[in-house]
Structures are given as structure tokens and as C-alpha cells.
Amino acid sequence: MTNFSFYNLVLLLCLSFVIYYSLNIYLFNDLQATVSKSDFRVAKHHALSSKTEITKGNSFSKNTTSNSLLSVQKAIVVKSKILKPVFRNKNPKYIAIKQKLWPNANIVFPSTDKLIGAVINALTTDSIYSMKNSRRGTQLKLVLELTNSQLVLFKPSWYSRDEIMNGSVYSGKDRHNSEIVSFHLAAVLNLRYTPIVAGRRISLRDSLKYADAELLQTMPVLNNLQCVYGVCHFCKSDEIVCDDKQNGTLEGAVLFTIPGKIIKYRSPWQRTYKEQLKAEWEKNDNYCALISKKLNFDVLLDLIDAAIFDFLIQNGDRHHYETRENRVLLLDNGKGFVSDAQLGRGY
């Protein structure tokens, strides 16, 4: 009995040890699994929290950046309104096409740039969106609005291209082809002070829908042809230009608008336009010495260039001159190329 009890006790102890050991292993594994899941949930929570914080941070950063950019943009817009023309022309808000970046003082276009051809082509072919009268100067000019709100001047043809003018060197109306040739000659001579000019034909009849109310009042129909006489110092209702009978268009010259502030001055060598009355520069031998003390030296040199240029194109009508940033521009070259017989007369 004692032996039996002893063996039973040993067996019971062994069985208890196995059960105890098994329970420990089970509980340990279960606890480890529970902790891992808990850690995962905590880690996931932290990850989501971090992601939310990053997203909020990025959103705040983006909003801050956006507000900063808007502030900078507003500052640029405000500042651009008080800049000098030479700098304002480089603000995209004031640029219709890239060529407005070119002008520097009185240099209107660069000596070498393939884009000049593109500008000339645009002057010739771009669609017209509006047309109005220009009161600038003494003769008929039309203001055309082309693509990108680009404004250009249109000088109509009053004469055929080969017509010979009689009278003084400044006789008659402006010749549109003189503007065109003057631009190319100035480029050859490196006197790049003229506007870019191109020849163009427009239909006055087709352009009626683009004309403003003031211009429409000066656009009569004569002999079934659409005509115009405009409003200007010398404009008269009995002096008109009309669409051609053959092709239904009016030929003329389109002048690219030079950006910046342009100031007009009376020429110190202006004519009196009276045969019996001489100007001061024609009578006073010391006139040049007097003028050299009054004019800026660069302007004086520019006027000498202008005088040589006018001699070459036979322009005897530069009674005023225009400046841009205190340098002379060669504008209004329509009185050139009167005839071979007139070369040198009146100079």
C-alpha cells in the first residue's frame, strides 16, 4: 500500500508538472500575441496621427505659400504701375507680343532677330478686331486693334506707288510706301529709330463692323465703293480714300506701336512754309552754337542723324521730332521719296 501510494504520488507530481509547464507556455504565447496586437494598434494609431499631422502641416504650408505668392503678385502689380517705361515694358501684363521687350531708349528693334520677320508677318496678316480714327498728326490715320489687343497705325495710300509729286519737297499727302522703305533703309543704316512697318491691304467695306461710331460717321459710300476721310487737322469730306475697284481693298502701311512715353518737340530747324519768310536758322550764322547750348548732346547727335536720313529719303517736312527716354525717334516718314527730280531741293 505504501509503495502504491508512493508511485501514485510521483506520477501525480509528474503529471502536475507537465500540466503546469503546458499552461505556462500557453499563457506566455497568448500574452505575447495580445501585446503584439496592442502594440500594432498603438503603432497604427501613432502612424495615422503622424500622417494627419503631416497632412495638416502640408496644408498649412501650402496655404502659407499660396498667401505669400499672392502677396508678392499684388506687390509686383502695384510696383509695376509706377515703374519707368523701360522697366514696365518687361512686365508681362504690358506685353502684347514679345517684341515690346525690344525698345531701349530710341532703339526700336534689334539689329539681328529672326522674330522681326514674324512681327512683319503679323502686321500684314493678323485679324482686325476694332478700327477707329486717330487724331494724332495732321493727316488721316486709322488705329487697328490686332491679336492680343495690339494697337497699330494704318496709313492709307493716297497715290499710286510710282506717282511723281510736283511742287515743293513737302508737297502732297503722306506716301504709305515712303514709311515702308524708310523702315528698311533705317535698318540697313543701323538707324533703328523707326517703327516696324509693313504693307497691307484692308477692305473698308468688310471693316465696317469693326469701326467705332465716330469713324462710321466719316465713312461714306461713293460709286458703290466704301470710302473714309476721318477726323484730323487736314481731313476733309471731299478728300477721301476708297476701296480699289479691282480688288475691293485699300492699300496702306501698318506701323507697329512703339511702347513707352513719347514726347513731341518743335524742331529747331523747322521751316516757315512761306517762301518769302526765312526761319531763324536760315538767317543766323551763329544759330548752331545757340542750339548746341540748349539741346542735350545725345539729342543733338540724333537730330544730325535724322537730317542725314531725311536727305536720303527726300523728307523735307520734319517740323517736329519725338523722343523716347530723351533720345530721338524717326517717326512720320511719309513725306519721303517725292521724285528723282526733287532730290536735294530745299536742303
Coordinates of C-alpha atoms in Angstrom, one line a residue:
M1 CA 0.0 0.0 0.0
T2 CA 2.8 2.3 0.8
N3 CA 4.6 1.5 -2.4
F4 CA 1.5 2.1 -4.4
S5 CA 0.9 5.4 -2.7
F6 CA 4.4 6.5 -3.3
Y7 CA 4.3 5.7 -7.0
N8 CA 0.9 7.3 -7.4
L9 CA 2.3 10.4 -5.7
V10 CA 5.3 10.5 -8.0
L11 CA 3.1 10.1 -11.1
L12 CA 0.7 12.7 -9.9
L13 CA 3.6 15.1 -9.3
C14 CA 4.9 14.5 -12.8
L15 CA 1.5 15.0 -14.3
S16 CA 1.1 18.2 -12.4
F17 CA 4.5 19.5 -13.6
V18 CA 3.6 18.7 -17.3
I19 CA 0.2 20.5 -16.9
Y20 CA 1.9 23.4 -15.1
Y21 CA 4.6 23.7 -17.8
S22 CA 2.0 23.4 -20.6
L23 CA -0.2 26.1 -19.0
N24 CA 2.8 28.4 -18.7
I25 CA 3.8 28.0 -22.3
Y26 CA 0.2 28.6 -23.4
L27 CA -0.3 31.7 -21.2
F28 CA 3.1 33.1 -22.3
N29 CA 2.3 32.8 -26.0
D30 CA -1.2 34.2 -25.5
L31 CA 0.2 37.2 -23.6
Q32 CA 2.8 37.8 -26.3
A33 CA 0.2 37.7 -29.0
T34 CA -2.0 40.1 -27.1
V35 CA 0.8 42.6 -26.5
S36 CA 1.8 42.4 -30.2
K37 CA -1.7 43.3 -31.3
S38 CA -1.9 46.1 -28.8
D39 CA 1.4 47.4 -29.9
F40 CA 0.3 47.2 -33.6
R41 CA -2.9 49.2 -32.8
V42 CA -0.9 51.7 -30.9
A43 CA 1.7 52.0 -33.7
K44 CA -1.1 52.2 -36.2
H45 CA -2.7 55.0 -34.2
H46 CA 0.5 56.9 -34.0
A47 CA 1.1 56.4 -37.7
L48 CA -2.3 57.8 -38.5
S49 CA -1.8 60.6 -36.1
S50 CA 1.5 61.4 -37.7
K51 CA 0.0 61.3 -41.2
T52 CA -2.8 63.6 -40.1
E53 CA -0.3 66.0 -38.6
I54 CA 1.9 65.9 -41.7
T55 CA -1.2 66.4 -43.9
K56 CA -2.2 69.4 -41.8
G57 CA 1.3 70.6 -41.9
N58 CA 1.5 70.3 -45.7
S59 CA -1.9 72.0 -46.0
F60 CA -0.8 74.8 -43.7
S61 CA 2.5 75.0 -45.7
K62 CA 0.6 75.2 -49.0
N63 CA -1.8 77.8 -47.7
T64 CA 1.1 79.8 -46.4
T65 CA 3.0 79.5 -49.7
S66 CA -0.2 80.4 -51.6
N67 CA -0.8 83.5 -49.5
S68 CA 2.9 84.5 -49.8
L69 CA 2.7 84.2 -53.6
L70 CA -0.5 86.3 -53.8
S71 CA 1.1 89.0 -51.6
V72 CA 4.2 89.0 -53.9
Q73 CA 2.0 89.2 -57.0
K74 CA 0.0 92.1 -55.6
A75 CA 3.2 93.9 -54.7
I76 CA 4.5 93.4 -58.2
V77 CA 1.3 94.7 -59.8
V78 CA 1.3 97.8 -57.6
K79 CA 5.0 98.4 -58.2
S80 CA 4.7 97.9 -62.0
K81 CA 2.3 100.9 -62.2
I82 CA 5.0 103.3 -61.0
L83 CA 7.9 101.9 -62.9
K84 CA 9.6 103.8 -65.7
P85 CA 8.6 102.7 -69.2
V86 CA 11.9 100.9 -69.8
F87 CA 11.2 98.6 -66.9
R88 CA 7.4 98.5 -67.2
N89 CA 7.8 97.1 -70.7
K90 CA 9.3 94.0 -69.2
N91 CA 6.2 93.2 -67.1
P92 CA 4.2 90.5 -69.0
K93 CA 1.0 92.4 -68.1
Y94 CA 2.1 95.2 -70.5
I95 CA 3.4 92.9 -73.3
A96 CA 1.0 92.1 -76.1
I97 CA 3.7 90.3 -78.0
K98 CA 7.4 89.6 -77.2
Q99 CA 8.6 92.5 -79.4
K100 CA 7.7 95.1 -76.8
L101 CA 10.8 93.9 -74.9
W102 CA 13.0 95.3 -77.7
P103 CA 12.9 99.1 -77.4
N104 CA 15.7 100.6 -75.4
A105 CA 15.8 104.4 -75.4
N106 CA 15.3 105.2 -79.2
I107 CA 16.5 101.7 -80.4
V108 CA 13.2 100.3 -81.5
F109 CA 14.3 96.9 -82.8
P110 CA 17.5 94.8 -82.6
S111 CA 20.0 94.5 -85.4
T112 CA 19.6 90.7 -85.6
D113 CA 16.5 88.9 -84.5
K114 CA 14.5 86.4 -86.5
L115 CA 11.3 87.4 -84.7
I116 CA 11.3 90.7 -86.7
G117 CA 10.0 88.7 -89.7
A118 CA 7.3 87.2 -87.5
V119 CA 6.2 90.7 -86.4
I120 CA 6.1 92.0 -90.0
N121 CA 4.0 89.0 -91.0
A122 CA 1.7 89.6 -88.1
L123 CA 1.3 93.2 -89.1
T124 CA 0.3 92.0 -92.6
T125 CA -2.0 89.1 -91.7
D126 CA -3.3 89.3 -88.2
S127 CA -7.1 89.6 -87.8
I128 CA -8.6 93.1 -87.2
Y129 CA -10.9 93.3 -84.1
S130 CA -11.6 97.0 -84.0
M131 CA -10.9 100.2 -86.0
K132 CA -11.1 103.8 -85.0
N133 CA -9.8 107.2 -86.1
S134 CA -6.5 108.6 -84.8
R135 CA -6.3 112.3 -84.2
R136 CA -2.6 112.2 -84.0
G137 CA -0.8 114.3 -86.6
T138 CA -2.3 116.3 -89.4
Q139 CA -3.5 113.5 -91.8
L140 CA -5.8 110.5 -91.9
K141 CA -4.6 107.6 -89.8
L142 CA -6.6 104.6 -88.5
V143 CA -6.0 102.7 -85.3
L144 CA -6.4 99.0 -85.8
E145 CA -6.6 96.5 -83.0
L146 CA -5.0 93.2 -83.9
T147 CA -4.5 89.9 -82.0
N148 CA -3.7 90.2 -78.3
S149 CA -5.1 93.8 -78.2
Q150 CA -2.1 95.0 -80.1
L151 CA -2.8 98.5 -81.5
V152 CA -1.2 99.6 -84.8
L153 CA -1.5 102.6 -87.1
F154 CA -2.7 102.3 -90.6
K155 CA -1.7 105.0 -93.1
P156 CA -3.7 104.7 -96.3
S157 CA -2.4 105.0 -99.8
W158 CA -3.3 108.3 -101.5
Y159 CA -1.2 107.9 -104.6
S160 CA 0.0 105.0 -106.7
R161 CA 3.4 103.7 -105.8
D162 CA 5.2 105.3 -108.9
E163 CA 3.4 108.6 -108.9
I164 CA 5.7 111.7 -109.2
M165 CA 4.8 114.6 -107.0
N166 CA 5.0 118.2 -108.3
G167 CA 5.8 121.2 -106.2
S168 CA 7.9 121.6 -103.2
V169 CA 9.8 118.8 -101.4
Y170 CA 7.0 118.7 -98.8
S171 CA 4.1 118.8 -101.3
G172 CA 1.1 116.5 -101.2
K173 CA -0.1 114.0 -98.6
D174 CA 1.9 111.3 -96.9
R175 CA 3.1 108.4 -99.1
H176 CA 2.5 105.0 -97.4
N177 CA 5.3 103.4 -99.4
S178 CA 7.7 106.0 -98.0
E179 CA 7.0 104.7 -94.5
I180 CA 7.8 101.2 -95.6
V181 CA 11.0 102.0 -97.4
S182 CA 12.2 104.3 -94.6
F183 CA 11.9 101.4 -92.1
H184 CA 14.1 99.1 -94.3
L185 CA 16.6 101.9 -95.1
A186 CA 16.9 102.8 -91.4
A187 CA 17.6 99.1 -90.6
V188 CA 20.3 99.0 -93.3
L189 CA 22.0 102.2 -92.0
N190 CA 21.7 100.9 -88.4
L191 CA 19.5 103.9 -87.5
R192 CA 17.0 101.7 -85.8
Y193 CA 14.9 104.6 -84.6
T194 CA 11.8 104.0 -86.8
P195 CA 8.7 101.9 -86.1
I196 CA 8.5 98.5 -87.7
V197 CA 6.4 98.9 -90.8
A198 CA 4.7 96.6 -93.3
G199 CA 2.4 97.0 -96.3
R200 CA -1.1 95.7 -96.0
R201 CA -4.5 95.8 -97.8
I202 CA -7.7 96.0 -95.9
S203 CA -11.3 96.1 -97.0
L204 CA -13.1 99.1 -95.7
R205 CA -16.4 97.5 -96.5
D206 CA -15.6 94.4 -94.5
S207 CA -14.2 96.5 -91.7
L208 CA -17.4 98.5 -91.1
K209 CA -18.4 96.1 -88.4
Y210 CA -15.2 96.9 -86.5
A211 CA -15.4 100.7 -86.8
D212 CA -16.5 102.8 -83.9
A213 CA -19.3 105.3 -84.0
E214 CA -17.1 108.3 -84.7
L215 CA -15.3 106.7 -87.6
L216 CA -18.5 105.4 -89.1
Q217 CA -19.7 109.0 -89.5
T218 CA -16.8 109.6 -91.8
M219 CA -17.2 106.5 -94.0
P220 CA -19.4 107.3 -96.9
V221 CA -20.2 105.1 -100.0
L222 CA -19.3 106.7 -103.3
N223 CA -19.8 105.0 -106.7
N224 CA -20.6 101.8 -104.8
L225 CA -17.2 101.9 -103.1
Q226 CA -16.7 102.1 -99.4
C227 CA -14.6 105.2 -98.5
V228 CA -13.3 107.1 -95.5
Y229 CA -12.0 110.6 -94.8
G230 CA -11.7 110.5 -90.9
V231 CA -11.1 113.3 -88.4
C232 CA -7.8 115.2 -88.3
H233 CA -6.3 118.6 -88.8
F234 CA -6.4 118.5 -92.6
C235 CA -9.2 115.9 -93.1
K236 CA -12.0 117.0 -95.4
S237 CA -15.1 115.2 -96.6
D238 CA -14.2 116.0 -100.2
E239 CA -10.7 114.3 -99.8
I240 CA -11.3 110.6 -99.3
V241 CA -9.7 107.3 -99.9
C242 CA -11.8 104.3 -101.1
D243 CA -11.5 100.6 -101.7
D244 CA -10.0 99.7 -105.0
K245 CA -12.4 99.0 -107.8
Q246 CA -10.5 95.9 -108.9
N247 CA -9.8 94.1 -105.7
G248 CA -12.1 95.8 -103.2
T249 CA -9.3 96.7 -100.8
L250 CA -7.4 99.8 -99.6
E251 CA -3.6 99.6 -99.7
G252 CA -1.6 101.2 -96.9
A253 CA 1.2 100.9 -94.4
V254 CA 0.8 99.4 -90.9
L255 CA 3.1 100.9 -88.3
F256 CA 3.9 98.9 -85.1
T257 CA 3.2 101.0 -82.0
I258 CA 6.3 101.9 -80.1
P259 CA 5.8 101.4 -76.3
G260 CA 6.8 103.9 -73.6
K261 CA 6.2 107.6 -73.2
I262 CA 6.9 109.6 -76.4
I263 CA 7.3 113.4 -76.1
K264 CA 7.0 115.7 -79.1
Y265 CA 9.1 118.8 -79.6
R266 CA 9.3 121.5 -82.2
S267 CA 12.3 121.1 -84.5
P268 CA 14.9 123.8 -84.1
W269 CA 15.3 123.6 -87.9
Q270 CA 11.6 123.9 -88.7
R271 CA 10.6 125.6 -92.0
T272 CA 8.3 128.6 -92.1
Y273 CA 6.4 127.0 -95.0
K274 CA 6.3 130.5 -96.5
E275 CA 8.5 131.3 -99.5
Q276 CA 9.1 134.9 -98.5
L277 CA 9.8 134.3 -94.9
K278 CA 13.0 132.7 -93.7
A279 CA 13.4 130.8 -90.4
E280 CA 16.0 131.9 -87.8
W281 CA 18.3 129.1 -88.7
E282 CA 18.4 130.4 -92.3
K283 CA 19.5 133.8 -91.2
N284 CA 21.6 133.5 -88.1
D285 CA 25.2 132.2 -88.8
N286 CA 25.6 131.5 -85.0
Y287 CA 22.4 129.5 -84.8
C288 CA 24.1 126.2 -84.3
A289 CA 26.2 127.5 -81.4
L290 CA 23.0 128.7 -79.7
I291 CA 21.2 125.4 -80.2
S292 CA 24.1 123.3 -79.0
K293 CA 23.8 125.1 -75.6
K294 CA 20.1 124.4 -75.3
L295 CA 19.9 120.8 -76.5
N296 CA 21.1 117.6 -74.8
F297 CA 24.2 116.4 -76.6
D298 CA 22.7 113.0 -77.5
V299 CA 19.6 114.6 -78.8
L300 CA 21.7 116.9 -81.0
L301 CA 23.6 114.0 -82.4
D302 CA 20.3 112.2 -83.1
L303 CA 19.0 115.2 -84.9
I304 CA 22.1 115.2 -87.1
D305 CA 21.4 111.5 -87.9
A306 CA 17.8 112.5 -88.7
A307 CA 18.9 115.3 -91.0
I308 CA 21.1 112.8 -93.0
F309 CA 18.3 110.3 -93.1
D310 CA 15.8 112.9 -94.3
F311 CA 18.2 113.9 -97.1
L312 CA 18.4 110.3 -98.2
I313 CA 14.6 109.8 -98.3
Q314 CA 13.9 113.3 -99.5
N315 CA 11.8 114.2 -96.5
G316 CA 11.6 118.0 -96.1
D317 CA 8.8 118.0 -93.6
R318 CA 10.2 117.2 -90.2
H319 CA 8.8 120.2 -88.5
H320 CA 8.7 118.3 -85.1
Y321 CA 10.6 115.5 -83.6
E322 CA 9.7 112.9 -81.0
T323 CA 11.8 111.5 -78.2
R324 CA 11.7 108.3 -76.1
E325 CA 13.8 108.4 -72.9
N326 CA 15.5 111.6 -74.1
R327 CA 16.5 110.0 -77.5
V328 CA 15.1 111.0 -80.9
L329 CA 12.8 108.6 -82.8
L330 CA 12.4 108.7 -86.6
L331 CA 8.6 109.0 -86.8
D332 CA 6.3 110.3 -89.6
N333 CA 8.5 109.5 -92.6
G334 CA 5.6 109.7 -95.1
K335 CA 6.8 112.7 -97.0
G336 CA 9.8 111.0 -98.4
F337 CA 10.6 109.8 -102.0
V338 CA 8.8 112.6 -103.8
S339 CA 10.7 112.1 -107.1
D340 CA 14.2 111.9 -108.5
A341 CA 14.0 115.5 -109.7
Q342 CA 13.3 116.7 -106.2
L343 CA 16.5 115.1 -104.7
G344 CA 18.4 117.8 -102.8
R345 CA 15.8 120.5 -103.3
G346 CA 15.1 122.6 -100.2
Y347 CA 18.1 121.5 -98.2

